[in-house]
CSV table of C-alpha atoms in Angstrom, one decimal:
chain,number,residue,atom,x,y,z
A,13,UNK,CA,-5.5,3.7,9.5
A,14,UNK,CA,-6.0,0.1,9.2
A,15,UNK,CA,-4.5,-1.9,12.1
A,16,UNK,CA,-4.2,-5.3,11.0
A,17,UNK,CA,-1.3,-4.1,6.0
A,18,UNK,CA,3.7,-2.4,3.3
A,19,UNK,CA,5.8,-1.8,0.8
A,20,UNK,CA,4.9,-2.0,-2.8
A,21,UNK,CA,1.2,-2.9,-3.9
A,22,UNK,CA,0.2,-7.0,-4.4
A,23,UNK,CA,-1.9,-8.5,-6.4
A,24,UNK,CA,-5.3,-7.3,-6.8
A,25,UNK,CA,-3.8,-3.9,-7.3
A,26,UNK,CA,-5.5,-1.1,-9.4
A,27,UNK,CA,-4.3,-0.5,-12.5
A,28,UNK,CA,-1.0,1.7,-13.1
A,29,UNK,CA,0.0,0.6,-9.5
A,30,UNK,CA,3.0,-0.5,-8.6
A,31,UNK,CA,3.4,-4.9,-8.3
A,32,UNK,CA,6.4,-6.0,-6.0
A,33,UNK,CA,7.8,-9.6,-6.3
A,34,UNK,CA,5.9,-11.8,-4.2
A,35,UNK,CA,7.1,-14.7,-1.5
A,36,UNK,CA,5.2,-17.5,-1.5
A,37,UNK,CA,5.1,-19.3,1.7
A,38,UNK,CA,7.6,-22.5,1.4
A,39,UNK,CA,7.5,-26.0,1.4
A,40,UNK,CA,10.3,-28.4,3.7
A,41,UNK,CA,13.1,-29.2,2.6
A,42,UNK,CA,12.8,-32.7,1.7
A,43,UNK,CA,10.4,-32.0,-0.7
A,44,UNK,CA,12.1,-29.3,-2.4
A,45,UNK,CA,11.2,-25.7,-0.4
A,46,UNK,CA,13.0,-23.6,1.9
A,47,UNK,CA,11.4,-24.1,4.6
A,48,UNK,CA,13.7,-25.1,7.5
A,49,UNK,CA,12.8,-28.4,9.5
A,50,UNK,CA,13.4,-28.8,13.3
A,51,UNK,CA,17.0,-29.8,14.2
A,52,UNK,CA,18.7,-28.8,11.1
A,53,UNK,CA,21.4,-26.1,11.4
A,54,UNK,CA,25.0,-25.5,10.0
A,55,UNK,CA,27.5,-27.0,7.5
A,56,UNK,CA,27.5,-30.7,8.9
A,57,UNK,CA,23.8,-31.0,9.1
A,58,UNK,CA,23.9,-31.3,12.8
A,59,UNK,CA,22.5,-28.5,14.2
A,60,UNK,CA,25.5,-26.3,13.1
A,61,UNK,CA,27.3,-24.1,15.2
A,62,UNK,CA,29.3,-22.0,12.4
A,63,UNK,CA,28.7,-18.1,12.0
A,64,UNK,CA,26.7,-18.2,9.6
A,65,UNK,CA,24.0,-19.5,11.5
A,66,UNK,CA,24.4,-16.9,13.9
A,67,UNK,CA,23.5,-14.3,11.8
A,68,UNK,CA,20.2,-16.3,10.9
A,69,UNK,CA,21.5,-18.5,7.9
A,70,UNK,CA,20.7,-21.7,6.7
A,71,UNK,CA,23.7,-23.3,5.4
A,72,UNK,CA,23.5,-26.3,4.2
A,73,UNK,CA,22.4,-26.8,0.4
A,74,UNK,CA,19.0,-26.3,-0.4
A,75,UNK,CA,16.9,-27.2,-3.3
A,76,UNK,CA,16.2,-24.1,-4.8
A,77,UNK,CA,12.4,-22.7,-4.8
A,78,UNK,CA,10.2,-23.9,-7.6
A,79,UNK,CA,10.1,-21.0,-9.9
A,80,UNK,CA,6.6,-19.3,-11.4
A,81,UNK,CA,5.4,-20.4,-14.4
A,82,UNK,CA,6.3,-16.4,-15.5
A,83,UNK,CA,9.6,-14.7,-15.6
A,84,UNK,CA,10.6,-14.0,-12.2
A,85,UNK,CA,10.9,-9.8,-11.8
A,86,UNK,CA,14.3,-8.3,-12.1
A,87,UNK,CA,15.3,-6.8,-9.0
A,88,UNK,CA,17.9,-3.9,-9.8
A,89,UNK,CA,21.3,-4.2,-8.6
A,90,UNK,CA,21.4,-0.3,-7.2
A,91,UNK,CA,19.1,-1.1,-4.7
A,92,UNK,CA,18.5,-4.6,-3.4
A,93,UNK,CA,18.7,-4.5,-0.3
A,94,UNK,CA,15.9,-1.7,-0.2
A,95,UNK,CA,14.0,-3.6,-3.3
A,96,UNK,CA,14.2,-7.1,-1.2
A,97,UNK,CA,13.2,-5.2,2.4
A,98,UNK,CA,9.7,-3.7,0.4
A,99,UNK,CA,9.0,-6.9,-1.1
A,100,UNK,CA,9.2,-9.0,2.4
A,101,UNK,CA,7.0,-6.2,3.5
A,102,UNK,CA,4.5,-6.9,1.1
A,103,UNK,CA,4.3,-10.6,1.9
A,104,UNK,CA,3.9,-9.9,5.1
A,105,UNK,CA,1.1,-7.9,4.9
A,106,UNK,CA,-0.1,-9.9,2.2
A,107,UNK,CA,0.1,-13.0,5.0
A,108,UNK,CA,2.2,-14.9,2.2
A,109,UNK,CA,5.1,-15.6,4.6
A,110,UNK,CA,3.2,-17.6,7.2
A,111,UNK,CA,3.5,-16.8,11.3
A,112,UNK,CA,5.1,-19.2,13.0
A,113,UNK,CA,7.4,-20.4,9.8
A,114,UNK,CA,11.0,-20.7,9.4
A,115,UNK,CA,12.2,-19.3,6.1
A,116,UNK,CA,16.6,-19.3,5.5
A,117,UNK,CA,18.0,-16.3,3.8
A,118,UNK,CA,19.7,-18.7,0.9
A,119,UNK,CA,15.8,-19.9,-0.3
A,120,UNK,CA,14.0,-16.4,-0.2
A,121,UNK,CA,17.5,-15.1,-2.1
A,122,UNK,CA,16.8,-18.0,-5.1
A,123,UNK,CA,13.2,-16.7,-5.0
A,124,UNK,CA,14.2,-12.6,-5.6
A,125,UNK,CA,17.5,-13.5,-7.9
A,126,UNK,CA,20.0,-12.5,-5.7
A,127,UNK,CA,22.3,-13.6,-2.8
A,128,UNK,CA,21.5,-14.7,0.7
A,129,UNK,CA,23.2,-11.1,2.3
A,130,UNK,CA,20.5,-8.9,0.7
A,131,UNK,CA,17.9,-10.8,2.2
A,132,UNK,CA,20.0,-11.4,5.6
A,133,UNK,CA,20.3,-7.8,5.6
A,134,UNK,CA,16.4,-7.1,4.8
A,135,UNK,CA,15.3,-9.6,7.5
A,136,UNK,CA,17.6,-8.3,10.0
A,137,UNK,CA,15.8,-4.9,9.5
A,138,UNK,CA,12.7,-6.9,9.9
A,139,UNK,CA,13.9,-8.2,13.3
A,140,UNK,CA,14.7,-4.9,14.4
A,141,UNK,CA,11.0,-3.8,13.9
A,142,UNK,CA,9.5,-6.9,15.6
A,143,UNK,CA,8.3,-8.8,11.8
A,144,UNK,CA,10.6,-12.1,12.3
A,145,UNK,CA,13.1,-13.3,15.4
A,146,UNK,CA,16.5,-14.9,14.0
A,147,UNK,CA,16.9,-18.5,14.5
A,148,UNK,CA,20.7,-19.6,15.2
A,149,UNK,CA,21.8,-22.0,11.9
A,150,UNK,CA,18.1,-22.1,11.0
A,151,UNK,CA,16.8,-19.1,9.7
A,152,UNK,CA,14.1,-16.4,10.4
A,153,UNK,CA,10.6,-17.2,12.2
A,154,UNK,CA,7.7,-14.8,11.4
A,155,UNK,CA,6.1,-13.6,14.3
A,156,UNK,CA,3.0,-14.7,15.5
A,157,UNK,CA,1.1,-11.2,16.4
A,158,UNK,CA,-2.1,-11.9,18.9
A,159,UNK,CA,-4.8,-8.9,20.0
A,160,UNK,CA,-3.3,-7.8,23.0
A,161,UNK,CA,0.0,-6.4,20.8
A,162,UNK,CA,-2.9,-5.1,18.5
A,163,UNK,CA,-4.0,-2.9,21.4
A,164,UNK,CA,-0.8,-2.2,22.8
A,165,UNK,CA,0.0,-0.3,19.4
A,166,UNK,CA,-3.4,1.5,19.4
A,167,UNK,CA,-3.1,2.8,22.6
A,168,UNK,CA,0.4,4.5,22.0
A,169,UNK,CA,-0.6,5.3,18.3
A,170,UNK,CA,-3.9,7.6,20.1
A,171,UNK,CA,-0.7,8.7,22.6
A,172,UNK,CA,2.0,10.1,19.7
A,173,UNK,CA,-1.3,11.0,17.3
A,174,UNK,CA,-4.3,12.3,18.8
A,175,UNK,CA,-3.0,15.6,20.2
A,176,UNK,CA,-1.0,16.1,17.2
A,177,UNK,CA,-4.6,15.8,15.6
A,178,UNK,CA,-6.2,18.4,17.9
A,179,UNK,CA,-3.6,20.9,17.1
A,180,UNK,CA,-3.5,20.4,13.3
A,181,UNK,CA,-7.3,21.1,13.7
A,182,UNK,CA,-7.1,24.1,15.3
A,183,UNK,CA,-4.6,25.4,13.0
A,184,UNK,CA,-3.9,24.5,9.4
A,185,UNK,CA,-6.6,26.1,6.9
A,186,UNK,CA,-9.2,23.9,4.9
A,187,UNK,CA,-7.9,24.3,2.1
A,188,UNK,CA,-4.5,22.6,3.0
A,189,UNK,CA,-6.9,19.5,4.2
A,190,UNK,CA,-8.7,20.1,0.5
A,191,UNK,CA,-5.2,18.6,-1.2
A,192,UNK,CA,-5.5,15.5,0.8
A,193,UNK,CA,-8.6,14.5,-0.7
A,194,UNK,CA,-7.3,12.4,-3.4
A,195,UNK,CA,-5.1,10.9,-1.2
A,196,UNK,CA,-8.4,9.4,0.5
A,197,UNK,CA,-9.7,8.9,-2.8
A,198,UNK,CA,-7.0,6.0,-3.6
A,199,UNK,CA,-7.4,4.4,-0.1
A,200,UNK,CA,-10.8,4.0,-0.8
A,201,UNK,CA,-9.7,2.9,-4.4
A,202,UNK,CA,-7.1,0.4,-3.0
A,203,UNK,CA,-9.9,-1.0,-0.4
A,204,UNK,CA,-12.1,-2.0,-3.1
A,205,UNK,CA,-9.4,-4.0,-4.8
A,206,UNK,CA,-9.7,-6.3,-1.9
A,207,UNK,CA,-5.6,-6.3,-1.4
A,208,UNK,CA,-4.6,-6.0,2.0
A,209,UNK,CA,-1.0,-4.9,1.0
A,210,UNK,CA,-2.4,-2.4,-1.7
A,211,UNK,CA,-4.5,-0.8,0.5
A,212,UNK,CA,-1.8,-0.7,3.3
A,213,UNK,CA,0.2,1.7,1.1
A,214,UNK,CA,-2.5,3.9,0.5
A,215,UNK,CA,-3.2,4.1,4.0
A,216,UNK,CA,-0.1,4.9,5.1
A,217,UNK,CA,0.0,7.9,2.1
A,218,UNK,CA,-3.0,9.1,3.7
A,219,UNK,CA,-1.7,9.2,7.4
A,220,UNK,CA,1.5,10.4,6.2
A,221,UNK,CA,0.3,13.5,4.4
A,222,UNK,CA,-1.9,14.4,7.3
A,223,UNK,CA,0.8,14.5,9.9
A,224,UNK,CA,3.4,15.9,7.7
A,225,UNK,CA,1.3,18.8,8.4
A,226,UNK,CA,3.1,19.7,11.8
A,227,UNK,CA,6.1,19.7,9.9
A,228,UNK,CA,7.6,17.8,12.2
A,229,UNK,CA,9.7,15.1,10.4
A,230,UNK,CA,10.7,12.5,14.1
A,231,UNK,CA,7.0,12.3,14.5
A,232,UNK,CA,6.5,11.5,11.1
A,233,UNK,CA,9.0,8.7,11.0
A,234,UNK,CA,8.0,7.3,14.3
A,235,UNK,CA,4.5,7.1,13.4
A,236,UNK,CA,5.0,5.2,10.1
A,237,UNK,CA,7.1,2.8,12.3
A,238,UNK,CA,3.8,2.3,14.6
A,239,UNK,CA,1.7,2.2,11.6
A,240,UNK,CA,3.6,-0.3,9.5
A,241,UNK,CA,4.0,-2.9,12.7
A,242,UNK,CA,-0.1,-2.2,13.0
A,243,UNK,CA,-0.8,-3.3,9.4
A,244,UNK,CA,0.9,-7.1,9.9
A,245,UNK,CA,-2.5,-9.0,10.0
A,246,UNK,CA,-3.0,-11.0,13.3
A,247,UNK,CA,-2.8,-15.4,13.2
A,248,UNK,CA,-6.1,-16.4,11.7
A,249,UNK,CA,-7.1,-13.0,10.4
A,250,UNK,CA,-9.9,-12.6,8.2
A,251,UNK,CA,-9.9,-13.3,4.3
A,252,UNK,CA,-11.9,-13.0,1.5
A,253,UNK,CA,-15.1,-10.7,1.4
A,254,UNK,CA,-15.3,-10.0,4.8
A,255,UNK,CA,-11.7,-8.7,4.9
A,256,UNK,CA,-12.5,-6.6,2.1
A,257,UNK,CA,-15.5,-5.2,4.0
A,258,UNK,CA,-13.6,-4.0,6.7
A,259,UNK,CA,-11.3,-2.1,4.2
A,260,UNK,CA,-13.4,-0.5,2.8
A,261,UNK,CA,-15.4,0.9,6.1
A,262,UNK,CA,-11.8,1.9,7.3
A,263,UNK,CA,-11.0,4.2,4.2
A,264,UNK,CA,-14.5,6.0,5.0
A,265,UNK,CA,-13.2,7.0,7.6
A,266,UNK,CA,-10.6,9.1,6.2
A,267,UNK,CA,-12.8,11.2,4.0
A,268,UNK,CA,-14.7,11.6,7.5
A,269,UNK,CA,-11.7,12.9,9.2
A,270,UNK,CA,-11.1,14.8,6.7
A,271,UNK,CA,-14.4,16.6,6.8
A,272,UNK,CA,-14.0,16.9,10.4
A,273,UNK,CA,-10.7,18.9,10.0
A,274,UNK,CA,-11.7,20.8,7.9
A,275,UNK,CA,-14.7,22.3,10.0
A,276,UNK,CA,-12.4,22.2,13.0
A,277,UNK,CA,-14.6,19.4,14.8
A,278,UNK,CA,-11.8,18.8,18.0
A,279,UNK,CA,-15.1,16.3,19.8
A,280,UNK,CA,-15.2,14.9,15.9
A,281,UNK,CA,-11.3,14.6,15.1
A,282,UNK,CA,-10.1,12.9,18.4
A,283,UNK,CA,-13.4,10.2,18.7
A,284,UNK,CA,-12.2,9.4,14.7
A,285,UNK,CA,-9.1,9.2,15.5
A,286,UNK,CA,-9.2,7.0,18.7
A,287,UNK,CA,-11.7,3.9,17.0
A,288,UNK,CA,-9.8,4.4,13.9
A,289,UNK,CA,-6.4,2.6,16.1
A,290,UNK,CA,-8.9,1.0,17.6
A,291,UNK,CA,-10.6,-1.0,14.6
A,292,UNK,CA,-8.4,-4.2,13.8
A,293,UNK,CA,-9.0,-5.2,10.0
């Protein structure tokens, strides 16, 4: 229920979970990164008006990323596209593509091991949910997220969820909300490793499971869609212990709402509810 973390789990990650590739933020051009410099654009270096800029492109040679000093992970051809689209998910959350920042499909395609249309494809998915803006023959620009979008998506998270919450309360025995429990468990689990993106995973699990309860599969879809924009961590966020703090007093609160469910609390459930959108971590 954490407002301010996708996809597979970072680093910092408990063991047996899942680690997705990581994407460093990039250094300019001239010095070898993939980050796109003001003014440059398409094929002639001019400020490029061929399609492929268009479709957010740099296209012009790059110097390829600086690889890790360890094997860069295989991404499997059956899935790229999909692979590519959880792994920019996880740097986002992770705050290792920076807001603000340019990056060109070509660049982040060297970093994964595959081609630019993958990544196009993944960051135009990305666009469509508000995560990056294309940039005609420059790239894609991460979005720079302040409080007031914050609020906006608690207030119409509280609108979709809350009286979904009541009912579920009212109806669905305690020991359907018993399963759940290790569910909570691992959020808890995943705050304590201090990884935003780990923990956003878990807590997306959690909220999942709860509302799959209604059986009602549009609701659950649009709520992960509210969730997962909620999770990108606003400019400036907070880091290191304090962060981790805040994670950990967030995935409390699911054991408490589970509680409350379970003893059909309806005062309990929808105040829980309610300052859980309401508290940005």
């Amino acid at each position: 229920m954490t407002q301010g973390t996708q996809g597979s789990a970072g680093t910092g990650a408990p063991e047996g979970a899942a680690r997705a590739p990581r994407v460093p933020a990039q250094g300019r051009a001239a010095d070898g990164g993939g980050r796109v410099r003001p003014g440059e654009g398409g094929a002639d270096g001019a400020g490029g008006t061929g399609a492929a800029g268009a479709r957010g492109e740099h296209v012009h040679s790059e110097t390829p990323l600086p690889r890790p000093g360890v094997p860069r992970p295989a991404v499997q051809r059956s899935s790229v596209r999909g692979q590519v689209l959880d792994a920019l998910r996880t740097a986002l959350v992770a705050g290792d593509l920076t807001p603000g920042e340019v990056y060109s499909a070509p660049a982040l395609g060297e970093r994964f091991g595959v081609s630019a249309t993958p990544v196009r494809e993944a960051m135009q998915q990305l666009a469509l949910e508000g995560a990056v803006e294309v940039v005609p023959n420059r790239g894609f620009r991460v979005v720079r997220r302040g409080a007031r979008e914050l609020a906006e998506l608690a207030e119409v998270r509280a609108l979709v969820e809350v009286p979904v919450m009541l009912r579920l309360a009212r109806t669905v025995p305690a020991e359907r909300w018993a399963e759940l429990r290790p569910l909570a468990e691992a959020t808890v689990r995943a705050a304590a490793s201090g990884c935003r993106a780990t923990y956003a995973e878990a807590d997306r699990a959690f909220h999942r499971a709860v509302l799959a309860q209604s059986g009602n599969e549009q609701l659950v879809r649009i709520a992960e869609d509210l969730h997962r924009r909620a999770q990108w961590p606003l400019v400036g966020g907070m880091r290191g212990g304090r962060e981790r703090a805040e994670l950990i007093a967030d995935a409390a609160e699911h054991g408490a709402l589970l509680d409350a469910l379970v003893g059909r609390d309806l005062d309990v459930v929808g105040a829980l509810v309610r300052e859980h959108f309401t508290g940005a971590v």
